[in-house]
Coordinates of C-alpha atoms in Angstrom, one line a residue:
Chain J
M260 CA 282.2 156.2 163.0
I261 CA 281.5 155.9 159.3
L262 CA 281.3 158.7 156.9
I263 CA 278.1 159.0 154.8
H264 CA 277.7 160.8 151.5
C265 CA 274.4 162.8 151.6
P266 CA 273.3 162.9 147.9
Y267 CA 271.3 166.2 148.5
C268 CA 274.1 168.2 150.3
G269 CA 276.8 166.6 148.3
E270 CA 279.1 166.2 151.4
D271 CA 280.6 163.3 153.3
R272 CA 279.4 163.8 156.7
P273 CA 280.0 161.7 160.1
E274 CA 277.5 159.2 160.9
V275 CA 276.2 161.1 164.0
E276 CA 274.5 163.5 161.8
F277 CA 272.5 160.8 160.2
V278 CA 269.7 158.3 161.5
Y279 CA 269.6 154.8 160.0
G280 CA 266.1 154.2 158.5
G281 CA 266.2 150.2 157.9
E282 CA 266.1 148.3 154.8
A283 CA 265.4 150.1 151.7
H284 CA 262.8 149.5 149.0
I285 CA 260.1 147.9 151.1
A286 CA 257.0 148.9 149.5
R287 CA 254.0 149.9 151.8
P288 CA 250.9 147.8 150.9
L289 CA 248.5 150.0 148.7
D290 CA 245.5 148.0 149.9
P291 CA 246.2 147.4 153.7
S292 CA 242.7 145.9 154.5
G293 CA 243.2 143.4 151.7
Q294 CA 246.5 142.1 153.0
T295 CA 246.8 138.5 154.4
D296 CA 248.6 137.7 157.4
P297 CA 251.6 136.4 155.9
E298 CA 251.7 139.4 153.6
W299 CA 251.6 141.6 156.7
E300 CA 254.3 139.6 158.2
S301 CA 256.6 140.1 155.4
Y302 CA 255.9 143.8 155.2
L303 CA 256.4 144.8 158.9
Y304 CA 258.9 142.1 160.2
I305 CA 260.8 140.0 157.6
R306 CA 264.0 141.7 156.6
A307 CA 266.8 140.4 154.3
N308 CA 269.5 141.2 156.9
V309 CA 272.0 140.5 154.1
R310 CA 275.6 139.5 154.9
G311 CA 277.2 141.7 152.1
R312 CA 275.5 144.1 149.7
H313 CA 272.7 145.8 151.7
H314 CA 270.2 148.4 150.5
E315 CA 269.2 150.7 153.3
R316 CA 267.7 154.1 154.1
W317 CA 269.3 156.8 155.9
R318 CA 268.1 160.4 157.1
H319 CA 270.4 163.3 157.2
T320 CA 268.6 164.3 160.5
H321 CA 271.2 166.9 161.5
G322 CA 271.6 168.4 158.0
C323 CA 269.2 168.8 155.2
G324 CA 266.8 166.4 157.2
R325 CA 266.0 164.3 154.1
F326 CA 265.6 160.6 153.5
F327 CA 268.0 158.8 150.9
N328 CA 268.8 155.3 150.0
A329 CA 272.5 153.7 150.3
V330 CA 274.2 150.4 149.2
R331 CA 276.6 149.4 152.0
D332 CA 278.6 146.2 152.4
T333 CA 277.7 144.9 155.8
V334 CA 280.8 143.1 156.4
T335 CA 283.2 145.9 155.6
D336 CA 280.7 148.9 156.5
L337 CA 282.0 150.6 153.3
F338 CA 279.6 152.4 151.2
E339 CA 279.1 151.6 147.6
T340 CA 276.9 154.4 146.6
T341 CA 274.2 156.7 148.0
Y342 CA 271.2 157.9 146.0
K343 CA 268.0 160.1 146.4
A344 CA 264.8 158.6 147.5
G345 CA 262.6 157.8 144.6
E346 CA 265.5 156.8 142.3
P347 CA 265.4 153.1 141.4
R348 CA 267.3 150.4 143.3
K349 CA 271.0 150.4 142.4
Chain D
M264 CA 281.6 128.7 181.8
A265 CA 281.4 128.1 178.2
W266 CA 284.4 125.8 178.5
G267 CA 282.9 124.0 181.4
Y268 CA 279.9 123.2 179.3
A269 CA 282.0 122.3 176.4
R270 CA 284.1 119.8 178.4
K271 CA 281.0 118.1 179.8
A272 CA 279.4 117.9 176.5
V273 CA 282.4 116.1 175.0
A274 CA 282.5 113.7 177.9
L275 CA 279.0 112.8 177.1
G276 CA 279.9 112.1 173.6
V277 CA 279.2 115.3 171.7
D278 CA 281.5 116.1 168.9
I279 CA 282.4 120.0 168.7
I280 CA 283.8 121.0 165.4
Q281 CA 285.2 124.5 165.6
N282 CA 286.2 126.9 162.9
C283 CA 284.1 124.9 160.3
A284 CA 281.4 127.0 158.8
V285 CA 278.2 125.4 157.5
T286 CA 277.9 126.3 153.8
G287 CA 274.5 124.6 152.9
I288 CA 271.5 123.0 154.5
R289 CA 270.5 119.8 152.3
R290 CA 266.7 119.1 152.0
G291 CA 265.1 116.2 150.4
P292 CA 262.2 115.9 148.0
D293 CA 259.7 116.1 150.9
G294 CA 261.4 119.4 152.0
A295 CA 262.7 117.7 155.2
V296 CA 266.3 118.3 156.5
Q297 CA 268.8 115.6 155.3
G298 CA 271.9 117.2 156.9
V299 CA 274.5 120.2 156.7
E300 CA 277.3 120.9 154.1
T301 CA 280.2 122.3 155.8
E302 CA 283.6 123.5 154.8
K303 CA 285.0 120.1 155.9
G304 CA 282.3 118.1 154.3
F305 CA 278.6 116.8 154.6
I306 CA 277.1 115.8 158.0
A307 CA 273.8 113.7 157.6
A308 CA 271.2 114.4 160.1
K309 CA 267.4 113.8 160.3
K310 CA 267.2 116.8 162.7
V311 CA 269.2 120.1 162.9
G312 CA 269.4 122.8 165.3
V313 CA 270.4 126.4 164.4
S314 CA 272.1 128.3 167.0
A315 CA 274.0 130.8 165.0
A316 CA 273.3 134.1 166.7
G317 CA 274.2 137.1 164.6
N318 CA 274.4 134.8 161.5
T319 CA 271.0 133.2 161.9
S320 CA 269.6 135.0 158.8
V321 CA 272.4 133.8 156.6
V322 CA 272.2 130.2 157.8
M323 CA 268.4 130.1 157.4
N324 CA 268.6 131.3 153.9
M325 CA 270.5 128.2 153.3
A326 CA 267.3 126.5 153.9
G327 CA 265.1 128.8 151.9
L328 CA 263.7 130.8 154.9
R329 CA 263.5 134.4 155.6
F330 CA 263.4 135.6 159.1
P331 CA 262.2 138.5 161.3
L332 CA 265.7 139.4 162.3
E333 CA 268.4 142.2 162.0
S334 CA 272.0 141.9 163.1
Y335 CA 273.8 144.7 164.8
P336 CA 277.4 145.0 166.2
L337 CA 277.2 145.2 170.3
Q338 CA 280.3 146.2 172.2
A339 CA 281.7 145.6 175.3
L340 CA 284.8 146.6 177.3
V341 CA 286.9 145.4 180.2
S342 CA 289.3 147.8 182.4
E343 CA 292.4 147.0 184.1
P344 CA 291.9 144.9 187.3
V345 CA 291.4 146.5 190.7
K346 CA 290.5 145.2 194.0
P347 CA 286.8 144.6 194.9
I348 CA 285.0 147.8 194.6
F349 CA 281.8 147.2 192.9
P350 CA 279.7 144.2 194.3
C351 CA 276.7 144.4 192.1
V352 CA 275.4 145.0 188.6
V353 CA 274.3 148.5 187.6
M354 CA 272.2 149.1 184.6
S355 CA 270.5 152.2 183.4
N356 CA 268.3 152.3 180.6
T357 CA 267.8 156.0 180.8
V358 CA 271.5 157.2 180.3
H359 CA 272.6 153.7 179.0
A360 CA 275.1 152.4 181.4
Y361 CA 275.7 148.7 182.2
I362 CA 278.5 148.0 184.5
S363 CA 279.7 145.1 186.8
Q364 CA 283.1 143.8 188.3
S365 CA 284.4 140.3 187.4
D366 CA 285.9 138.0 190.0
K367 CA 289.3 139.0 188.4
G368 CA 288.8 142.4 189.4
E369 CA 288.1 144.0 185.8
L370 CA 285.1 146.2 185.4
V371 CA 282.9 144.7 182.5
I372 CA 281.2 147.3 180.6
G373 CA 278.5 146.8 178.1
A374 CA 277.9 149.3 175.4
G375 CA 275.0 149.7 172.9
T376 CA 274.5 148.4 169.5
D377 CA 275.3 150.4 166.3
Q378 CA 272.3 151.9 164.7
Y379 CA 272.6 149.9 161.2
V380 CA 272.8 146.3 160.2
S381 CA 276.5 145.0 160.2
Y382 CA 278.4 141.8 160.4
S383 CA 281.7 143.8 160.7
Q384 CA 282.4 142.5 164.3
R385 CA 283.3 146.1 165.1
G386 CA 281.3 148.9 166.4
A387 CA 281.7 152.8 166.4
L388 CA 283.8 154.6 169.0
H389 CA 281.0 157.1 169.7
I390 CA 278.9 154.1 171.0
I391 CA 281.6 153.4 173.7
E392 CA 282.0 157.1 174.4
H393 CA 278.2 157.4 175.1
T394 CA 278.3 154.4 177.7
L395 CA 281.5 155.6 179.4
A396 CA 280.4 159.1 179.8
A397 CA 277.2 157.8 181.3
I398 CA 279.3 155.7 183.7
C399 CA 281.7 158.4 184.7
E400 CA 278.7 160.6 185.4
I401 CA 277.1 158.3 187.9
F402 CA 280.4 156.9 189.3
P403 CA 283.1 159.6 189.2
I404 CA 285.4 157.2 191.1
F405 CA 285.9 155.2 187.8
T406 CA 286.9 158.4 185.6
R407 CA 290.6 157.4 185.8
M408 CA 290.2 153.7 185.2
R409 CA 292.0 152.5 181.8
M410 CA 290.2 150.1 179.6
L411 CA 292.2 147.1 178.6
R412 CA 290.2 145.9 175.5
S413 CA 287.0 146.2 173.7
W414 CA 285.3 144.1 171.3
G415 CA 282.3 143.9 168.9
G416 CA 280.0 140.8 168.7
I417 CA 277.0 140.5 166.1
V418 CA 273.4 140.2 167.8
D419 CA 270.4 139.1 166.1
V420 CA 267.3 141.2 167.1
T421 CA 263.7 140.4 166.6
P422 CA 261.0 142.9 166.3
D423 CA 259.6 142.3 169.7
R424 CA 263.0 141.8 171.2
S425 CA 262.2 138.3 172.5
P426 CA 263.8 135.3 171.2
I427 CA 262.6 132.7 168.7
L428 CA 263.1 129.1 170.1
G429 CA 261.1 126.4 168.3
K430 CA 260.2 124.7 165.1
T431 CA 260.6 126.1 161.6
P432 CA 258.4 125.6 158.4
V433 CA 261.1 123.0 157.4
P434 CA 260.5 119.7 158.9
G435 CA 263.4 118.6 161.2
L436 CA 264.9 122.1 161.2
Y437 CA 264.8 123.9 164.7
V438 CA 266.1 127.2 165.8
N439 CA 267.1 129.4 168.8
C440 CA 267.8 132.8 167.9
G441 CA 266.8 136.5 168.4
W442 CA 268.2 137.0 171.8
G443 CA 269.6 140.4 170.7
T444 CA 271.6 142.2 173.3
G445 CA 270.8 139.7 176.0
G446 CA 270.7 136.1 176.3
F447 CA 274.1 135.1 177.4
K448 CA 272.9 134.2 180.9
A449 CA 269.8 132.4 179.4
T450 CA 272.0 130.1 177.3
P451 CA 271.9 127.1 179.5
G452 CA 268.1 127.3 180.0
A453 CA 267.7 128.1 176.2
A454 CA 269.8 125.0 175.3
D455 CA 267.9 122.8 177.4
L456 CA 264.6 124.0 175.9
L457 CA 265.9 123.6 172.3
A458 CA 267.1 119.9 173.2
Y459 CA 263.7 119.3 174.4
T460 CA 262.2 120.8 171.3
I461 CA 264.2 118.8 169.0
A462 CA 263.8 115.5 171.0
H463 CA 260.0 115.9 171.0
D464 CA 259.5 117.6 167.8
Q465 CA 257.4 120.0 169.7
P466 CA 258.3 122.9 172.2
H467 CA 258.3 122.7 175.9
R468 CA 255.6 124.8 177.6
I469 CA 258.0 127.4 178.6
N470 CA 259.2 128.0 175.1
A471 CA 255.9 127.4 173.3
P472 CA 255.0 131.2 173.0
F473 CA 258.3 131.9 171.4
T474 CA 257.5 130.7 167.9
L475 CA 258.4 132.0 164.6
D476 CA 254.7 132.0 163.7
R477 CA 254.1 134.8 166.2
F478 CA 255.0 137.5 163.7
R479 CA 252.5 136.2 161.2
D480 CA 249.8 135.7 163.8
G481 CA 250.3 139.0 165.6
R482 CA 251.0 137.3 168.9
L483 CA 254.1 139.4 169.7
I484 CA 255.6 139.1 173.3
D485 CA 255.4 142.4 174.8
E486 CA 258.1 142.1 177.6
A487 CA 260.8 144.5 176.5
A488 CA 260.8 146.1 179.9
A489 CA 260.6 142.8 181.8
A490 CA 263.7 141.6 180.0
A491 CA 265.9 144.3 181.9
V492 CA 268.0 144.6 178.9
A493 CA 268.4 148.0 177.1
H494 CA 266.9 147.8 173.6

């Protein structure tokens, strides 16, 4: 089990307190009806699935309940950093 | 079983090069495949089939393609061997248990995937605990069994939980991926269909719906329940 630092609570907590939220910084289309099929495909389904430095969302479900972003190495599972939602990509 | 296939393939003239990673996919001016770069040198080929399981996204990136896949660790365990006690496969999606007994007498247990993308080839202990708790609850007879070993493999999961088996936007490049947490028993059939697809440059009617394009065209394959695999 990995330990995750919640940037809101300021604590390292076990993974079971959190729910993974998938790849981070995928912008929801502002004009859904104006999207082409390839644009929808890219938004809904295409994922970086990086082997290495991965930007991802987590939610501290059994803590503060808030979403935040993280950078984790997907080979070692070690977190580089976590930061609050809305902050720029690190 | 895998070694049986390997031996027969070698007898038919197939070269199997182990422990040699692909480092690049070479493409010509027209975009078509010219071959693969590997740790041991370049292999020229007009047609390339990719069966890279959990690392499919990594390999496809080498050809400039982004895929609708996410890779997760999936764990399995085997117990110490005991005499025949369990003549079937039991699976419960509700409590997430998967158990059978091998011919060697070991209980073979499948756990779930971790929740996050990872290539670490190890999974978390609480994933295993969850599955073992379910098995012990259903079959108290197994509560004193000792586990011999566990391991984690990386599985590539598609958004609709069905595989992608067919052509890619790159001429001469074919793919067999997205089998997720299932697929081992489907491997011989999938290999036959991949060979057909490569030989004819078009899919067999069986794998025709399992295209990469279905995620663009909205023709997702809604058979997660039919697959009889816990997703």
